[in-house]
């Protein structure tokens, strides 16, 4: 399952409004215009699949959002761009906010002029007219490769993320004070069969915060889960805004007298939350209490220096091809995060 | 050669992250409990930007970054090495 194959799948659909989502032109209508046939079904179907959606419409923002809300559709759209500027620009903005490539975008607009304008700036986008839009969900590139618990909730995950980002922007004061406002809860548990694809998705998406740059298929992970010489651990984070979903993966090989971190990766969404440090502190404490040595594999990529620093600052030093932990001067767990470790992992903090 | 002291700059930088009112120059910021991956990265980049040198793997040592005093000593050492 290569990356190129993945890129072919649509991750975000951007909708025009007038004569695409609804009949007629809003500013020329007496009331709220009626939705065009199948539009609601398509929007709901895509949302269920974890395909993100947004709006690029030349309109007055307030009446347009009011009309979407009247149809109960406003909640489905992330970073809607309703203004008089060009749609190519609107799409650039949406892509930037969502942090996904425009080559995974689809754009639906009834006007050939608008589709051409967008294509002239973003030749990699896929454009569609409003005619036959009910067929879109049956297209292969509109069908995600895997449906996981996280992909079904992807829109909500992004919406929470936007709330957090705004809260952080508005917050005056040092970062630890902000973290204390979040009520963070970190949960570590052995990956189950249903976590497999979430874990695979994480390894495919997380480049910056991957300690070896190696990705694992669901099949490989399934074998490791079954192996008694390995622990495959999923990290889930939650705060007062709700769940972040699966944000980290830890692959341990358990050897006599030694645990080795074969892979440690974290979603870049949580790199300012201190999750990596907390996991390593818990693991170091466990190894010390169980009188095990702790090692880690690290393979430098052009993007994972942050993980190297995380390891080094958690007391790992280079020894040949390995990183070895001193298991000395282990800091206390921070007070701003609750940690829950599944008993089945047999980690020992006491 | 004048010995430039970086302590105030380091403190100003750390105050973006740490709310502890009066941490001393010798206090262990890792013991204070809050060093996220992003903060650790920014800490290293801060040193590199201030001195205009890259911190190599072997120097990415917790002991070089534990406290304002340690960071300052490390930066003094780095700039001496860098400028002969």
CSV table of N, CA, C and O in Angstrom, one decimal, chain A residues 173-177 179-180 209 266 271-277 300 305-310 312-315 318 329-334 336, chain B residues 14-20 30-45 48 54-62 65-66:
chain,number,residue,atom,x,y,z
A,173,UNK,N,0.2,33.9,28.4
A,173,UNK,CA,0.9,33.3,29.4
A,173,UNK,C,1.8,32.2,28.9
A,173,UNK,O,1.7,31.8,27.8
A,174,UNK,N,2.6,31.6,29.8
A,174,UNK,CA,3.5,30.5,29.4
A,174,UNK,C,2.7,29.2,29.1
A,174,UNK,O,1.6,29.1,29.5
A,175,UNK,N,3.4,28.4,28.3
A,175,UNK,CA,2.8,27.2,27.8
A,175,UNK,C,2.3,26.2,28.8
A,175,UNK,O,1.2,25.6,28.6
A,176,UNK,N,3.0,26.1,29.9
A,176,UNK,CA,2.6,25.1,30.9
A,176,UNK,C,1.3,25.5,31.5
A,176,UNK,O,0.4,24.7,31.8
A,177,UNK,N,1.1,26.8,31.7
A,177,UNK,CA,-0.2,27.3,32.2
A,177,UNK,C,-1.3,27.0,31.3
A,177,UNK,O,-2.4,26.6,31.7
A,179,UNK,N,-1.4,24.4,29.2
A,179,UNK,CA,-1.6,22.9,29.3
A,179,UNK,C,-2.4,22.6,30.5
A,179,UNK,O,-3.3,21.7,30.4
A,180,UNK,N,-2.3,23.3,31.6
A,180,UNK,CA,-3.0,23.0,32.8
A,180,UNK,C,-4.5,23.3,32.6
A,180,UNK,O,-5.3,22.7,33.3
A,209,UNK,N,7.6,12.9,13.2
A,209,UNK,CA,7.8,12.4,14.6
A,209,UNK,C,7.9,10.9,14.6
A,209,UNK,O,7.3,10.2,15.4
A,266,UNK,N,4.7,9.7,17.0
A,266,UNK,CA,3.6,10.6,17.5
A,266,UNK,C,3.1,11.5,16.4
A,266,UNK,O,3.8,11.9,15.6
A,271,UNK,N,2.7,17.5,19.5
A,271,UNK,CA,4.1,17.7,19.9
A,271,UNK,C,4.4,18.8,21.0
A,271,UNK,O,5.4,18.8,21.6
A,272,UNK,N,3.4,19.6,21.2
A,272,UNK,CA,3.5,20.6,22.3
A,272,UNK,C,2.8,20.2,23.6
A,272,UNK,O,2.7,21.0,24.5
A,273,UNK,N,2.4,18.9,23.6
A,273,UNK,CA,1.6,18.5,24.8
A,273,UNK,C,2.5,17.7,25.8
A,273,UNK,O,2.0,17.4,26.9
A,274,UNK,N,3.7,17.4,25.4
A,274,UNK,CA,4.5,16.7,26.4
A,274,UNK,C,4.3,15.2,26.4
A,274,UNK,O,4.7,14.5,27.4
A,275,UNK,N,3.5,14.6,25.5
A,275,UNK,CA,3.1,13.2,25.5
A,275,UNK,C,4.4,12.3,25.4
A,275,UNK,O,4.5,11.3,26.1
A,276,UNK,N,5.3,12.7,24.5
A,276,UNK,CA,6.5,11.8,24.3
A,276,UNK,C,7.3,11.7,25.5
A,276,UNK,O,7.6,10.6,25.9
A,277,UNK,N,7.5,12.8,26.2
A,277,UNK,CA,8.2,12.8,27.5
A,277,UNK,C,7.5,11.9,28.5
A,277,UNK,O,8.2,11.1,29.2
A,300,UNK,N,18.0,8.2,11.6
A,300,UNK,CA,17.8,9.6,11.2
A,300,UNK,C,17.2,9.7,9.9
A,300,UNK,O,17.6,9.1,8.9
A,305,UNK,N,14.4,15.0,13.6
A,305,UNK,CA,15.4,15.5,14.6
A,305,UNK,C,14.7,15.7,15.9
A,305,UNK,O,15.3,15.5,17.0
A,306,UNK,N,13.4,16.1,15.9
A,306,UNK,CA,12.7,16.4,17.1
A,306,UNK,C,12.6,15.1,18.0
A,306,UNK,O,12.7,15.2,19.2
A,307,UNK,N,12.4,14.0,17.3
A,307,UNK,CA,12.3,12.7,18.1
A,307,UNK,C,13.7,12.3,18.6
A,307,UNK,O,13.8,11.8,19.7
A,308,UNK,N,14.8,12.6,17.9
A,308,UNK,CA,16.1,12.4,18.4
A,308,UNK,C,16.3,13.2,19.7
A,308,UNK,O,16.8,12.7,20.7
A,309,UNK,N,15.9,14.5,19.6
A,309,UNK,CA,16.1,15.3,20.8
A,309,UNK,C,15.2,14.8,22.0
A,309,UNK,O,15.7,14.8,23.1
A,310,UNK,N,14.0,14.4,21.6
A,310,UNK,CA,13.1,13.8,22.7
A,310,UNK,C,13.8,12.6,23.4
A,310,UNK,O,13.8,12.5,24.6
A,312,UNK,N,17.1,12.0,23.4
A,312,UNK,CA,18.3,12.4,24.2
A,312,UNK,C,18.0,13.0,25.5
A,312,UNK,O,18.6,12.8,26.5
A,313,UNK,N,16.9,13.9,25.4
A,313,UNK,CA,16.5,14.6,26.7
A,313,UNK,C,15.8,13.7,27.6
A,313,UNK,O,15.5,14.0,28.8
A,314,UNK,N,15.5,12.5,27.2
A,314,UNK,CA,14.9,11.5,28.1
A,314,UNK,C,16.0,10.5,28.6
A,314,UNK,O,15.7,9.4,29.0
A,315,UNK,N,17.2,10.9,28.5
A,315,UNK,CA,18.3,10.1,29.0
A,315,UNK,C,18.8,9.0,28.2
A,315,UNK,O,19.5,8.1,28.7
A,318,UNK,N,23.9,7.6,22.7
A,318,UNK,CA,24.3,6.7,21.6
A,318,UNK,C,25.3,5.7,22.1
A,318,UNK,O,26.3,6.1,22.7
A,329,UNK,N,18.1,9.4,37.3
A,329,UNK,CA,17.4,10.7,37.4
A,329,UNK,C,16.2,10.8,36.5
A,329,UNK,O,16.1,11.7,35.6
A,330,UNK,N,15.3,9.9,36.7
A,330,UNK,CA,14.1,9.9,35.9
A,330,UNK,C,13.1,10.9,36.6
A,330,UNK,O,12.9,10.9,37.8
A,331,UNK,N,12.6,11.9,35.8
A,331,UNK,CA,11.8,12.9,36.4
A,331,UNK,C,10.4,12.4,36.8
A,331,UNK,O,10.0,11.3,36.4
A,332,UNK,N,9.8,13.1,37.7
A,332,UNK,CA,8.4,12.7,38.0
A,332,UNK,C,7.5,13.0,36.9
A,332,UNK,O,7.8,13.8,36.0
A,333,UNK,N,6.3,12.3,36.9
A,333,UNK,CA,5.3,12.6,35.8
A,333,UNK,C,4.8,14.0,36.1
A,333,UNK,O,4.5,14.4,37.2
A,334,UNK,N,4.5,14.7,35.0
A,334,UNK,CA,4.0,16.1,35.2
A,334,UNK,C,2.6,16.1,35.7
A,334,UNK,O,1.8,15.2,35.5
A,336,UNK,N,0.1,18.0,35.0
A,336,UNK,CA,-0.9,18.5,34.1
A,336,UNK,C,-1.6,17.4,33.2
A,336,UNK,O,-2.4,17.7,32.4
B,14,UNK,N,12.8,30.9,28.2
B,14,UNK,CA,12.1,29.8,29.0
B,14,UNK,C,10.8,30.3,29.6
B,14,UNK,O,9.8,29.6,29.8
B,15,UNK,N,10.7,31.7,29.8
B,15,UNK,CA,9.5,32.2,30.4
B,15,UNK,C,8.2,32.1,29.5
B,15,UNK,O,7.1,32.2,29.9
B,16,UNK,N,8.5,31.8,28.2
B,16,UNK,CA,7.4,31.5,27.3
B,16,UNK,C,6.8,30.1,27.6
B,16,UNK,O,5.6,29.9,27.2
B,17,UNK,N,7.5,29.3,28.3
B,17,UNK,CA,7.1,27.9,28.6
B,17,UNK,C,6.7,27.6,30.0
B,17,UNK,O,5.9,26.8,30.3
B,18,UNK,N,7.4,28.3,30.9
B,18,UNK,CA,7.4,27.9,32.3
B,18,UNK,C,6.8,29.0,33.1
B,18,UNK,O,7.2,30.2,33.1
B,19,UNK,N,5.7,28.7,33.9
B,19,UNK,CA,5.0,29.7,34.7
B,19,UNK,C,5.6,29.8,36.1
B,19,UNK,O,5.3,30.8,36.8
B,20,UNK,N,6.3,28.8,36.5
B,20,UNK,CA,6.9,28.9,37.8
B,20,UNK,C,7.6,30.3,38.1
B,20,UNK,O,8.5,30.7,37.3
B,30,UNK,N,13.8,20.3,33.7
B,30,UNK,CA,13.2,19.0,33.4
B,30,UNK,C,12.5,18.5,34.7
B,30,UNK,O,11.5,17.8,34.6
B,31,UNK,N,13.1,18.8,35.8
B,31,UNK,CA,12.4,18.4,37.1
B,31,UNK,C,11.2,19.2,37.3
B,31,UNK,O,10.2,18.7,38.0
B,32,UNK,N,11.1,20.4,36.8
B,32,UNK,CA,9.9,21.2,37.0
B,32,UNK,C,8.7,20.5,36.2
B,32,UNK,O,7.6,20.9,36.4
B,33,UNK,N,9.0,19.6,35.4
B,33,UNK,CA,8.0,18.7,34.8
B,33,UNK,C,7.5,19.0,33.4
B,33,UNK,O,6.7,18.3,32.9
B,34,UNK,N,8.0,20.1,32.9
B,34,UNK,CA,7.4,20.4,31.6
B,34,UNK,C,8.4,20.7,30.5
B,34,UNK,O,8.9,21.8,30.3
B,35,UNK,N,8.8,19.6,29.7
B,35,UNK,CA,9.5,19.9,28.5
B,35,UNK,C,8.9,19.0,27.4
B,35,UNK,O,9.1,17.8,27.4
B,36,UNK,N,8.1,19.6,26.6
B,36,UNK,CA,7.5,18.9,25.5
B,36,UNK,C,8.5,18.7,24.4
B,36,UNK,O,9.6,19.4,24.4
B,37,UNK,N,8.2,17.8,23.4
B,37,UNK,CA,9.1,17.6,22.3
B,37,UNK,C,9.3,18.9,21.5
B,37,UNK,O,10.5,19.2,21.1
B,38,UNK,N,8.3,19.7,21.4
B,38,UNK,CA,8.4,20.9,20.6
B,38,UNK,C,9.3,21.9,21.4
B,38,UNK,O,10.1,22.6,20.8
B,39,UNK,N,9.1,22.0,22.7
B,39,UNK,CA,9.9,22.9,23.5
B,39,UNK,C,11.4,22.5,23.4
B,39,UNK,O,12.2,23.3,23.3
B,40,UNK,N,11.6,21.2,23.5
B,40,UNK,CA,13.0,20.7,23.5
B,40,UNK,C,13.7,21.1,22.2
B,40,UNK,O,14.8,21.6,22.1
B,41,UNK,N,12.9,20.9,21.1
B,41,UNK,CA,13.4,21.3,19.8
B,41,UNK,C,13.7,22.8,19.7
B,41,UNK,O,14.7,23.2,19.2
B,42,UNK,N,12.8,23.6,20.2
B,42,UNK,CA,12.9,25.0,20.2
B,42,UNK,C,14.1,25.5,21.0
B,42,UNK,O,14.8,26.4,20.7
B,43,UNK,N,14.3,24.7,22.1
B,43,UNK,CA,15.5,25.0,23.0
B,43,UNK,C,16.8,24.9,22.2
B,43,UNK,O,17.7,25.7,22.3
B,44,UNK,N,16.9,23.8,21.5
B,44,UNK,CA,18.1,23.5,20.7
B,44,UNK,C,18.2,24.5,19.6
B,44,UNK,O,19.3,25.1,19.4
B,45,UNK,N,17.1,24.9,18.9
B,45,UNK,CA,17.2,25.8,17.9
B,45,UNK,C,17.5,27.2,18.4
B,45,UNK,O,18.2,28.0,17.7
B,48,UNK,N,21.2,27.3,18.7
B,48,UNK,CA,21.9,27.3,17.4
B,48,UNK,C,21.7,28.7,16.8
B,48,UNK,O,22.7,29.2,16.1
B,54,UNK,N,25.6,24.6,14.7
B,54,UNK,CA,24.8,23.5,14.8
B,54,UNK,C,25.2,22.7,16.1
B,54,UNK,O,26.4,22.5,16.3
B,55,UNK,N,24.2,22.3,16.9
B,55,UNK,CA,24.5,21.4,18.0
B,55,UNK,C,24.6,20.0,17.5
B,55,UNK,O,23.5,19.5,17.0
B,56,UNK,N,25.7,19.4,17.6
B,56,UNK,CA,25.8,18.0,17.1
B,56,UNK,C,25.2,17.0,18.1
B,56,UNK,O,25.1,17.3,19.2
B,57,UNK,N,25.0,15.8,17.5
B,57,UNK,CA,24.3,14.7,18.3
B,57,UNK,C,24.9,14.5,19.7
B,57,UNK,O,24.2,14.5,20.7
B,58,UNK,N,26.3,14.5,19.8
B,58,UNK,CA,26.9,14.1,21.0
B,58,UNK,C,26.7,15.2,22.1
B,58,UNK,O,26.8,15.0,23.3
B,59,UNK,N,26.4,16.5,21.6
B,59,UNK,CA,26.2,17.6,22.6
B,59,UNK,C,24.7,17.7,23.0
B,59,UNK,O,24.4,18.5,23.8
B,60,UNK,N,23.8,17.0,22.3
B,60,UNK,CA,22.4,17.0,22.6
B,60,UNK,C,22.2,16.3,23.9
B,60,UNK,O,21.3,15.4,24.0
B,61,UNK,N,22.9,16.7,24.9
B,61,UNK,CA,22.9,16.0,26.2
B,61,UNK,C,22.0,16.8,27.2
B,61,UNK,O,22.1,18.0,27.3
B,62,UNK,N,21.2,16.0,27.9
B,62,UNK,CA,20.3,16.6,28.8
B,62,UNK,C,21.1,17.6,29.8
B,62,UNK,O,20.6,18.7,30.1
B,65,UNK,N,21.4,21.1,29.0
B,65,UNK,CA,20.2,22.0,28.9
B,65,UNK,C,19.4,22.0,30.2
B,65,UNK,O,18.3,22.6,30.2
B,66,UNK,N,19.8,21.3,31.2
B,66,UNK,CA,19.0,21.2,32.4
B,66,UNK,C,18.6,22.5,33.1
B,66,UNK,O,17.5,22.6,33.7
